[in-house]
Tab-separated table of C-alpha atoms in Angstrom:
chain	number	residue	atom	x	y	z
A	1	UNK	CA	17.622	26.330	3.156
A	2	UNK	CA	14.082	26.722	3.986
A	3	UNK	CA	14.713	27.842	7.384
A	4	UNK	CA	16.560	31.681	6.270
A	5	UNK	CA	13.755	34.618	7.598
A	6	UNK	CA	12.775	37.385	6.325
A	7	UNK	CA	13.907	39.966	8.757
A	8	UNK	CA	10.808	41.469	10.676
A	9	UNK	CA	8.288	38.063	9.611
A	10	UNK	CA	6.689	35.323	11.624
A	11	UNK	CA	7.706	31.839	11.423
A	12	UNK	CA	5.583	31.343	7.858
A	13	UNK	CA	8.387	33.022	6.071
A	14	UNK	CA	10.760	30.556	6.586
A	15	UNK	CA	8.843	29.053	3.959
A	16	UNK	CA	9.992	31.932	1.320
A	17	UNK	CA	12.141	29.750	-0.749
A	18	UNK	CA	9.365	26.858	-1.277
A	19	UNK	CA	7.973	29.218	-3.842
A	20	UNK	CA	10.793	28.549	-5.921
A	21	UNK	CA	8.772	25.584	-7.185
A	22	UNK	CA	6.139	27.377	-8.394
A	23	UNK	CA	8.489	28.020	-11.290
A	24	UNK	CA	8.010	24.340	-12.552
A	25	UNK	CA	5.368	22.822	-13.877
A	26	UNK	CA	3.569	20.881	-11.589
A	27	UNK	CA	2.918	16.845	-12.158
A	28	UNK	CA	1.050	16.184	-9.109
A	29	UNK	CA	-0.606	16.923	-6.077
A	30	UNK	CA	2.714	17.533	-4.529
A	31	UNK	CA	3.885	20.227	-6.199
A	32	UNK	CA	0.377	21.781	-6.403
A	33	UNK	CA	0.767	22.141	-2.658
A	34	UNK	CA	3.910	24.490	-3.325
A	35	UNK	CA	1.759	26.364	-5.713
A	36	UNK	CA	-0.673	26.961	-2.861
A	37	UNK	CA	2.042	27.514	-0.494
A	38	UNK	CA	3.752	30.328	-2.873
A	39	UNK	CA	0.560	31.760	-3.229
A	40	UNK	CA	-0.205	32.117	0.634
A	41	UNK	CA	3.585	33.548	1.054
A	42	UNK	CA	3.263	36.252	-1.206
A	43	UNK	CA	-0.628	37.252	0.516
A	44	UNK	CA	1.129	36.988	3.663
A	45	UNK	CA	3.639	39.078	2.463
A	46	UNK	CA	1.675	41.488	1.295
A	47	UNK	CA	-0.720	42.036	4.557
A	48	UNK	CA	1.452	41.356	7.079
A	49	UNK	CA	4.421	42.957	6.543
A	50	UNK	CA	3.947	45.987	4.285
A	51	UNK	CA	6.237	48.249	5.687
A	52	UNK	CA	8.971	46.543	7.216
A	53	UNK	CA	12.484	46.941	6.145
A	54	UNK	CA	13.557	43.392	5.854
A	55	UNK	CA	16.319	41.277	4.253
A	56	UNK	CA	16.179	39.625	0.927
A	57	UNK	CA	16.887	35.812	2.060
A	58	UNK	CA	18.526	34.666	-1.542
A	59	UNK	CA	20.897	37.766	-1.680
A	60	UNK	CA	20.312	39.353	1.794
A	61	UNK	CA	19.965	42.769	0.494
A	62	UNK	CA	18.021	44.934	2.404
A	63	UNK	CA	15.301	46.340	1.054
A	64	UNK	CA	11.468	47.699	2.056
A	65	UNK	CA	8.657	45.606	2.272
A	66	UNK	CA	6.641	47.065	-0.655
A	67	UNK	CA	9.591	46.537	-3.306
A	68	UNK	CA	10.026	42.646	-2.141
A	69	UNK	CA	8.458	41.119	-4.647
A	70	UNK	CA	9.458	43.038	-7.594
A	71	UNK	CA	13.210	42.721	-6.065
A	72	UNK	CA	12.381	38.919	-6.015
A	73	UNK	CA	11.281	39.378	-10.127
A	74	UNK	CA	13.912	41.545	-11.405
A	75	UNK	CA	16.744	40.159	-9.542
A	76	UNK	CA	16.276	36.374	-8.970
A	77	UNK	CA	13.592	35.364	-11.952
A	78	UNK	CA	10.512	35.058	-9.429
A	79	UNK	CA	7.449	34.348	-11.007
A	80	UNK	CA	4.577	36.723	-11.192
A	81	UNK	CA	1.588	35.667	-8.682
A	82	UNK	CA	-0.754	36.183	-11.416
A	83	UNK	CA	1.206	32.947	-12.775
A	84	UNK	CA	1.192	30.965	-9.695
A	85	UNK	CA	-2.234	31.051	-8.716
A	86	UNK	CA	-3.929	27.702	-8.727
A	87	UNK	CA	-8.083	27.340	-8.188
A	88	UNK	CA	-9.408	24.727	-6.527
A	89	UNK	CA	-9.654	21.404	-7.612
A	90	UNK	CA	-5.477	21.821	-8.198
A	91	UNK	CA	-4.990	18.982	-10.592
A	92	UNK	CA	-7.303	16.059	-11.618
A	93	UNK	CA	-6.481	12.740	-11.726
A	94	UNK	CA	-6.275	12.468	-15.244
A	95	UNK	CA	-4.500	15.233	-16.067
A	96	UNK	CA	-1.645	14.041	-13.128
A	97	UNK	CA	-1.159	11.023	-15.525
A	98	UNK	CA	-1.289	13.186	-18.483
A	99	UNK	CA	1.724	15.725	-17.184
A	100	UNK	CA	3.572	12.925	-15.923
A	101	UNK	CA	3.699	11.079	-19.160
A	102	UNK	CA	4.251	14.182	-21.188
A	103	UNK	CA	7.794	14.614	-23.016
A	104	UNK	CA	10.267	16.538	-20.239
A	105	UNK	CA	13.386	18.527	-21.863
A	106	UNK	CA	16.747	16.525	-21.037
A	107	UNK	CA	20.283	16.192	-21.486
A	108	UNK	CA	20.982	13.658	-24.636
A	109	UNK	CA	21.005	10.121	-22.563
A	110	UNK	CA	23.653	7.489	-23.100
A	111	UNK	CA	23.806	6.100	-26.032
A	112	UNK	CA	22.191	2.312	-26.520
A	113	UNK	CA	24.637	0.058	-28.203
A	114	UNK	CA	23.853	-1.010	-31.823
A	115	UNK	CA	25.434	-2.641	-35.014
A	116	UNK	CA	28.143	-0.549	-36.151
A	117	UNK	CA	29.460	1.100	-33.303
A	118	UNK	CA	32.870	0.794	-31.450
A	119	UNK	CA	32.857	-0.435	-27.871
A	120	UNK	CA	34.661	-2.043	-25.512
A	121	UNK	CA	33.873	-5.766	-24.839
A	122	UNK	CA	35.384	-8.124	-21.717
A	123	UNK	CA	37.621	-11.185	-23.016
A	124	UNK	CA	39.128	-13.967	-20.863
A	125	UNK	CA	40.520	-13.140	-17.304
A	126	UNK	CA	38.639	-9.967	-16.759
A	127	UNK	CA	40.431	-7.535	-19.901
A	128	UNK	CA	38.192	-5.072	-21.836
A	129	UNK	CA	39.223	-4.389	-25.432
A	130	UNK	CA	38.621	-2.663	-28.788
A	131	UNK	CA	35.584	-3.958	-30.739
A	132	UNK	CA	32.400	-3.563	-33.434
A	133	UNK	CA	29.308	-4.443	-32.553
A	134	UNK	CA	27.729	-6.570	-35.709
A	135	UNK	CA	24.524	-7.360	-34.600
A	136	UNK	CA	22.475	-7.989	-31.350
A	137	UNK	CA	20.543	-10.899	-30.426
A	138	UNK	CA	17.403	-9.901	-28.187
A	139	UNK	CA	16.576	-13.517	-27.235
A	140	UNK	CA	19.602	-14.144	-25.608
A	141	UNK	CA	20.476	-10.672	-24.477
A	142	UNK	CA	24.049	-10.936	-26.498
A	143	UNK	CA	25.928	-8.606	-28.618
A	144	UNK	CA	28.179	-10.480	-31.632
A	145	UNK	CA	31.314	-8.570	-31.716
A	146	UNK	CA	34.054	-8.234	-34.485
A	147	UNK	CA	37.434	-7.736	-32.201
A	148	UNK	CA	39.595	-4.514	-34.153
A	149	UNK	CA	43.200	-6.932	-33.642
A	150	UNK	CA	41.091	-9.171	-35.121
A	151	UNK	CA	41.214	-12.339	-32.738
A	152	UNK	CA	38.696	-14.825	-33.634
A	153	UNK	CA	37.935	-15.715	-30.474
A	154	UNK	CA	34.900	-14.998	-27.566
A	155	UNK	CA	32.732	-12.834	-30.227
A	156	UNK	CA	29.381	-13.375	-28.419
A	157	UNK	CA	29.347	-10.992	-25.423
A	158	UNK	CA	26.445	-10.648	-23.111
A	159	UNK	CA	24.852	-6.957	-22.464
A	160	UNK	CA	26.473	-6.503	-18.980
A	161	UNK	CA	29.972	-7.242	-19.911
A	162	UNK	CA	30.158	-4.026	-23.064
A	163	UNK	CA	30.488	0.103	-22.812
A	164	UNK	CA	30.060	2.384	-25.837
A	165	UNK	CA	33.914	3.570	-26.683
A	166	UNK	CA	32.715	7.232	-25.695
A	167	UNK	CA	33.472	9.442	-22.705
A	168	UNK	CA	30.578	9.378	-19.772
A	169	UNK	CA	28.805	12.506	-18.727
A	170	UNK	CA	30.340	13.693	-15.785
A	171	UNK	CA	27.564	12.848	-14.053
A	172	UNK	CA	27.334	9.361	-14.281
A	173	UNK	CA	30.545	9.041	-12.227
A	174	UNK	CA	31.015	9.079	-8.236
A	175	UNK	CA	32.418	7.473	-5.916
A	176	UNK	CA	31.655	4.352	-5.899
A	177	UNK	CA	31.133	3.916	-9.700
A	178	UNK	CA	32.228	1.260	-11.611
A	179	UNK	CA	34.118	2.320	-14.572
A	180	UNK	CA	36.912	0.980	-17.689
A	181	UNK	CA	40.074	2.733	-17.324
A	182	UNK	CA	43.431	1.654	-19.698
A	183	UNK	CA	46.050	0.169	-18.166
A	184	UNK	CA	49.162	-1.900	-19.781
A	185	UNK	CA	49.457	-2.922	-24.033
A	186	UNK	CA	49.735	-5.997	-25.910
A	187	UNK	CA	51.703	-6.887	-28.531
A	188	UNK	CA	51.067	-8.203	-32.265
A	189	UNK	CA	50.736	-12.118	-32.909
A	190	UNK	CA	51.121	-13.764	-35.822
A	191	UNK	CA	50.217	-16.666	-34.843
A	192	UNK	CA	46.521	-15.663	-34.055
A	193	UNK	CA	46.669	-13.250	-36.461
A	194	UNK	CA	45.995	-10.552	-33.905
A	195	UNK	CA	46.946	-6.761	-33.871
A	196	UNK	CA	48.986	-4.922	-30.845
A	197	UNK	CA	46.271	-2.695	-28.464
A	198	UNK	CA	45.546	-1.165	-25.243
A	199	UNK	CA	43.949	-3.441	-22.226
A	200	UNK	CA	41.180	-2.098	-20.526
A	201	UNK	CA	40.130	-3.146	-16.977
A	202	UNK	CA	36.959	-2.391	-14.496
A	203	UNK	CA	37.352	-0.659	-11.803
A	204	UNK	CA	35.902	1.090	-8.667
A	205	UNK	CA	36.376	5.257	-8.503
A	206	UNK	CA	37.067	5.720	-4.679
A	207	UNK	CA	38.565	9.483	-5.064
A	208	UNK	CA	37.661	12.330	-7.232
A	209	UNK	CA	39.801	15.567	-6.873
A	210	UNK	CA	39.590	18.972	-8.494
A	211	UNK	CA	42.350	20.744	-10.018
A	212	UNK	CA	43.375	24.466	-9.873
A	213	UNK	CA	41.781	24.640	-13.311
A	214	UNK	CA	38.935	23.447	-12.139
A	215	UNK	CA	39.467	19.367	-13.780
A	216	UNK	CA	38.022	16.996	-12.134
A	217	UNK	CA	40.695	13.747	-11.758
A	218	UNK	CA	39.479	10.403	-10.826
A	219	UNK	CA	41.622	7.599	-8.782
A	220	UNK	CA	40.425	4.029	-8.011
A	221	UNK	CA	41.487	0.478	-7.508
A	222	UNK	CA	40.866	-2.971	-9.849
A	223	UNK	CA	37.551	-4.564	-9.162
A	224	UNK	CA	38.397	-7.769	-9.942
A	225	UNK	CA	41.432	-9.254	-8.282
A	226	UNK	CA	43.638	-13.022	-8.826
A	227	UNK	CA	40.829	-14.356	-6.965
A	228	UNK	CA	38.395	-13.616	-9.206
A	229	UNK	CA	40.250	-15.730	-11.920
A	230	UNK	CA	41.722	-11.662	-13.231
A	231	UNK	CA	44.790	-12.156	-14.992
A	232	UNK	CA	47.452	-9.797	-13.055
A	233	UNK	CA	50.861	-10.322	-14.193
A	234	UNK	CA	50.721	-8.273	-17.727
A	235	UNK	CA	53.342	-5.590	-18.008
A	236	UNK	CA	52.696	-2.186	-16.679
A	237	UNK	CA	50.054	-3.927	-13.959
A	238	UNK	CA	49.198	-1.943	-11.051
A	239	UNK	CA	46.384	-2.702	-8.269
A	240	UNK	CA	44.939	0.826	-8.333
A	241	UNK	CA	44.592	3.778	-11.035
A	242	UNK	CA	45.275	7.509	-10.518
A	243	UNK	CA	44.264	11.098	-11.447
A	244	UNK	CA	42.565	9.735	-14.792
A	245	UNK	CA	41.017	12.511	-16.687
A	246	UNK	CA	36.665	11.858	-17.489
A	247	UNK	CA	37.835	11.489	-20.909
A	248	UNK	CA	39.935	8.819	-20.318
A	249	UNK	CA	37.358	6.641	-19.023
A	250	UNK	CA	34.532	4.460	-20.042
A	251	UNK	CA	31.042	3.455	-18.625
A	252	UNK	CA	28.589	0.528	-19.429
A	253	UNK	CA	25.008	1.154	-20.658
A	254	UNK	CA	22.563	1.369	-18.289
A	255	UNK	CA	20.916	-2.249	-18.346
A	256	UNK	CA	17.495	-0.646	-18.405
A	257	UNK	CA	17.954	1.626	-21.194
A	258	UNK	CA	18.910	-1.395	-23.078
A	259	UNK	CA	16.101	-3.743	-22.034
A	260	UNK	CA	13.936	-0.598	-23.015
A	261	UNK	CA	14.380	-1.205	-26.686
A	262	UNK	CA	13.883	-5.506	-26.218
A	263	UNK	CA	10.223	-6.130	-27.399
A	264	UNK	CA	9.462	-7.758	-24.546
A	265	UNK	CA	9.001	-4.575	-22.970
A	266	UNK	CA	6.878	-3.154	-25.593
A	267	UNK	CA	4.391	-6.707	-24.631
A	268	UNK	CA	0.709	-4.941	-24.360
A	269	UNK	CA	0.317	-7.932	-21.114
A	270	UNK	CA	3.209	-7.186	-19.515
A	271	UNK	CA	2.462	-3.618	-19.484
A	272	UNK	CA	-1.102	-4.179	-18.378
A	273	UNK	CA	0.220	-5.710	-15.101
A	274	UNK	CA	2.795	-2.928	-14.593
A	275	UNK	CA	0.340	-0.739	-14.512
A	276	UNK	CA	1.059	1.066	-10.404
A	277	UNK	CA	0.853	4.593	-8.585
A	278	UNK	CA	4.479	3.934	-7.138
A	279	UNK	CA	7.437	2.143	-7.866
A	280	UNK	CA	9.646	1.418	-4.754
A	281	UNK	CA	13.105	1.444	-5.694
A	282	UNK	CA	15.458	0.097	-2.712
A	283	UNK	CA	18.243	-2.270	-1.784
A	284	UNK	CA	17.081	-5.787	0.236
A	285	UNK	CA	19.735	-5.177	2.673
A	286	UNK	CA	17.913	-2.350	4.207
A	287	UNK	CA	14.769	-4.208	5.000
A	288	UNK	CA	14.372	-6.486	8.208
A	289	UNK	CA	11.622	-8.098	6.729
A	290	UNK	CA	13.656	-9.103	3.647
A	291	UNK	CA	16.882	-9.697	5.792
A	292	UNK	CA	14.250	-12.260	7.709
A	293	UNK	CA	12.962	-13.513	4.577
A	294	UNK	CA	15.776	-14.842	3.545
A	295	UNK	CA	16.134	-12.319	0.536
A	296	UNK	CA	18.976	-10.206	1.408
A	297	UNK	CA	21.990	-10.796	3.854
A	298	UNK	CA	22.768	-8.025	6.733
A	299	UNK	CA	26.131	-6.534	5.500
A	300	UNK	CA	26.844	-6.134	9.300
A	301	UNK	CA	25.675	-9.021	12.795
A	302	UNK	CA	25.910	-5.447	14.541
A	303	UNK	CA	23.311	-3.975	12.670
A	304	UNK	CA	20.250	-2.414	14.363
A	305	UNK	CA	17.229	-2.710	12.154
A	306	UNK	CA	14.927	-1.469	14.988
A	307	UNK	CA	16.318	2.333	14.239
A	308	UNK	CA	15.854	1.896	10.976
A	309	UNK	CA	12.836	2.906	8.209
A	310	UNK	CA	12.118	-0.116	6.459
A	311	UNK	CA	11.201	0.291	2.844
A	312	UNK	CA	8.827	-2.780	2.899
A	313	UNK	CA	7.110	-0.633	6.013
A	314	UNK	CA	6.831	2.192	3.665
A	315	UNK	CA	5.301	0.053	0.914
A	316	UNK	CA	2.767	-1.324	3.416
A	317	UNK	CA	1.737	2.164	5.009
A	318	UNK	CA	1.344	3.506	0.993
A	319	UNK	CA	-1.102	0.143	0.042
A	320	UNK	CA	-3.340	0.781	3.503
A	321	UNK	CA	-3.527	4.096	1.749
A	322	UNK	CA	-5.558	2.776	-1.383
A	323	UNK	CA	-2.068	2.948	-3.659
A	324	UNK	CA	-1.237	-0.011	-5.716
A	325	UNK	CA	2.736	-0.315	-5.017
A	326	UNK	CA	5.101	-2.137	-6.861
A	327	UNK	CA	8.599	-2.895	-5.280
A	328	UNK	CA	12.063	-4.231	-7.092
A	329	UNK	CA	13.716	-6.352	-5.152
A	330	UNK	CA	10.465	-9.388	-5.424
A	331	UNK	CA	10.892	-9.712	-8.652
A	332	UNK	CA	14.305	-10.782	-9.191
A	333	UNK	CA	13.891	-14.411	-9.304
A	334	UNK	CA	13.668	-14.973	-13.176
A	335	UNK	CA	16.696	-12.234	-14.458
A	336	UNK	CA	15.693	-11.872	-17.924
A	337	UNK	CA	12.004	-11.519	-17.396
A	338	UNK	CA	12.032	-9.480	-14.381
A	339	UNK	CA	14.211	-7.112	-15.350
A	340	UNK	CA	11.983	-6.585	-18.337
A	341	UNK	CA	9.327	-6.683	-15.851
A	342	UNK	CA	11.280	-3.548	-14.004
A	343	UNK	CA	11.924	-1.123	-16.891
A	344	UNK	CA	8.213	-1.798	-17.733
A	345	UNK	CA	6.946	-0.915	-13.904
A	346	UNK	CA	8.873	2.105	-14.280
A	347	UNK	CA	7.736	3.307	-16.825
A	348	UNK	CA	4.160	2.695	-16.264
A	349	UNK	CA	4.142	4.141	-12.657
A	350	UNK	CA	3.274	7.227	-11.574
A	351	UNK	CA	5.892	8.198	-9.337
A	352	UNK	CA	9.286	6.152	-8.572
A	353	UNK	CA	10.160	6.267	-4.352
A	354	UNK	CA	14.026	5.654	-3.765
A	355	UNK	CA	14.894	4.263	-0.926
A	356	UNK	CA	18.497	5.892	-0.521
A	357	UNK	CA	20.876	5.036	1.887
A	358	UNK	CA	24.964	3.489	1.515
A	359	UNK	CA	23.747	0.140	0.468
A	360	UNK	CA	21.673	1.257	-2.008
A	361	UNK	CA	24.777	3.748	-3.569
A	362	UNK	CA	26.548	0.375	-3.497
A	363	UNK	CA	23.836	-1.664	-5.464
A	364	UNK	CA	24.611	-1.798	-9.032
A	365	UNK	CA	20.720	-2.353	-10.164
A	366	UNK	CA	19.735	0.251	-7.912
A	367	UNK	CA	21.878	2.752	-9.082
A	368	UNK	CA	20.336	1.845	-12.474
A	369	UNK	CA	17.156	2.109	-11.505
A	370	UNK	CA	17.399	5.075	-10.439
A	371	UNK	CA	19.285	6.614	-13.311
A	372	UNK	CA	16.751	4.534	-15.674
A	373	UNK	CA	14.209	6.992	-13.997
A	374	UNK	CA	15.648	10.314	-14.157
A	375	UNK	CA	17.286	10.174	-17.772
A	376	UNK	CA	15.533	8.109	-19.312
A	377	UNK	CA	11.816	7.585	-18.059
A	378	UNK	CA	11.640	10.745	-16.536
A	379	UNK	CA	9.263	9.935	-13.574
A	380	UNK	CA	8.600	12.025	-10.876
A	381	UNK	CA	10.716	11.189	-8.003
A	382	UNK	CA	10.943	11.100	-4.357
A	383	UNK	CA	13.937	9.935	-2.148
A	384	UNK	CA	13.553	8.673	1.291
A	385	UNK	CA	16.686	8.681	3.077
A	386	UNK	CA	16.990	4.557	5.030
A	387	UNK	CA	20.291	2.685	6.130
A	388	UNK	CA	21.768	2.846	9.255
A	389	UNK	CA	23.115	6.798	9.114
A	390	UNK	CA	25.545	6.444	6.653
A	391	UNK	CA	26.083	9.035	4.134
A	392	UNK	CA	28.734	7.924	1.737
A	393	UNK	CA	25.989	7.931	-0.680
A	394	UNK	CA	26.294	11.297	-0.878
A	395	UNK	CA	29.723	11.443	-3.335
A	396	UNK	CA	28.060	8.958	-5.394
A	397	UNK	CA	26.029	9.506	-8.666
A	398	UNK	CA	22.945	9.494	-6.744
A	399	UNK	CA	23.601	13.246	-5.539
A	400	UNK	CA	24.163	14.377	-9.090
């Protein structure tokens, strides 16, 4: 996008739309640098090019020189320079960490399971069904669940196997995104003194099509199978799902929204030695030195890690720098403490580096941790594009 010209201009005005940024408000020395940069473009403007006929490059419209900028107020929202203008020094250090803590606007986040509400909870083989969450044990990470049919049995259910009985934001689902769709009924038994409902199952979304009406339809396949000990010969079983309306599907919590609200998080130590400038978000499987350390497995013998960025490589070039750097993947030895140790490194950093790439879209916790970051901690973020060229990534949440 950045490389549309302004009809008539040097090279510099290629970097017209950059002053688009200048519309937010900046939380770093990064986006002071479009500030400067927007400021520059419309002196260049201004000097250099005052009476050329050019073309607007958001609508194309052509128009002179010497209405540009008010064309670029009036008809596409542009900032006046008077607003833009930033003195030297740009941004101090503590006022960085005082904008990037502040409150940002957002879109109401998912909502964290509690006592009281209906959800969905796995029993047996692999089968989601109707529940009520009665209360919520922190220690053990376990919700104790009162089933609607009324079954007595499996009431403890662990955080990662439970989704709120609400529709996701659209959002939250690509492809690749593991969701509960309904398939198949059960009937009434006396005998256990249970009620007749609807089975819910996981599954993967590998398709998402648009109708004429502009509904978005999504189509994917069981992610658990016989081998995985699923139980597959109900009535009305079938392998994959089709053209299931967002509405009729369901999506877990995010694990880190959840561990947000466990005390352990809120532990003044643990948040003490959280304390980082950046949080490096990636999958192991991208990283030769991980691969080598016997941390990650390479998902192909083929795989050329030589023509690849390695995250860890980024982490070291960012420390030689002076930046404290705190990375994901080391601390996953311990679950429960670690990932308590990983919503509180989030939220204590000062801006979260993903490492993106078709590995990472495939990662469960990644995916988390990077939704964790956008709506809920709100960090500033900055993706890095890794992997091996792939770009299946790109149809899954991570582009939304």
């Amino acid at each position: 996008w950045y490389q549309r010209r302004v009809r008539g201009a040097d090279d510099c005005c290629n970097f017209l739309l950059l002053s688009v940024f200048c519309k937010l408000d900046y939380k770093n020395d990064l986006l002071c640098m479009f500030y400067e940069l927007g400021n520059n473009l419309y002196d260049h403007i201004a000097n250099l090019h005052i009476s050329d006929q050019i073309s607007c490059s958001l609508c194309y419209e052509s128009i002179n020189s010497t209405d540009y900028i008010s064309h670029l107020r009036e008809e596409h929202e542009f900032v006046n320079k008077s607003e833009v203008r930033v003195e030297a020094p740009l941004v101090t250090s503590s006022q960085a960490n005082t904008l990037n803590n502040a409150p940002q606007p957002t879109r109401q986040g998912r909502p964290i399971p509690k006592p009281g509400d209906k959800v969905l909870c796995k029993w047996g083989k692999w089968q989601y069904f109707d529940s009520t969450i009665l209360s919520f044990d922190k220690n053990k990470l376990e919700y104790y669940i009162e089933w609607d049919d009324q079954d007595p049995s499996y009431r403890d259910i662990p955080i990662e196997h439970l989704a709120v009985n609400q529709s996701p934001y659209e959002d939250e689902i690509g492809i690749g995104s593991m969701v509960l769709f309904h398939q198949g009924r059960y009937t009434a038994s006396a005998e256990v003194g249970r009620l007749a409902g609807v089975r819910w199952h996981q599954g993967k979304i590998d398709s998402i099509t648009q109708t004429s009406d502009g509904t978005k339809r999504y189509s994917g396949a069981h992610s658990k199978s016989a081998a995985d000990g699923k139980w597959v010969t109900y009535k009305g079983y079938e392998p994959t799902f089709s053209n299931y309306k967002l509405e009729e599907l369901r999506c877990a919590p995010n694990l880190f929204d959840i561990l947000e609200q466990n005390a352990a998080v809120q532990n003044q130590e643990l948040n003490l030695n959280t304390q980082c400038d950046v949080y490096l978000s990636y999958c192991p499987s991208d990283s030769l030195l991980d691969v080598n350390a016997g941390l990650a497995t390479s998902p192909s013998s083929t795989r050329n890690y030589h023509n690849m960025n390695d995250p860890l490589a980024i982490k070291k070039e960012l420390e030689s720098l002076g930046y404290k750097v705190l990375s994901n993947i080391r601390m996953r030895h311990n679950q429960e403490l670690d990932l308590n140790k990983i919503v509180s490194c989030i939220r204590n950093c000062k801006v979260f580096i993903c490492c993106i790439s078709d590995d990472y879209a495939a990662n469960n916790n990644c995916r988390m941790e990077m939704q964790y970051c956008k709506q809920t901690a709100h960090k500033s973020l900055i993706p890095i594009i890794v992997g091996d060229g792939g770009w299946d990534w790109q149809a899954s949440v991570l582009a939304c």
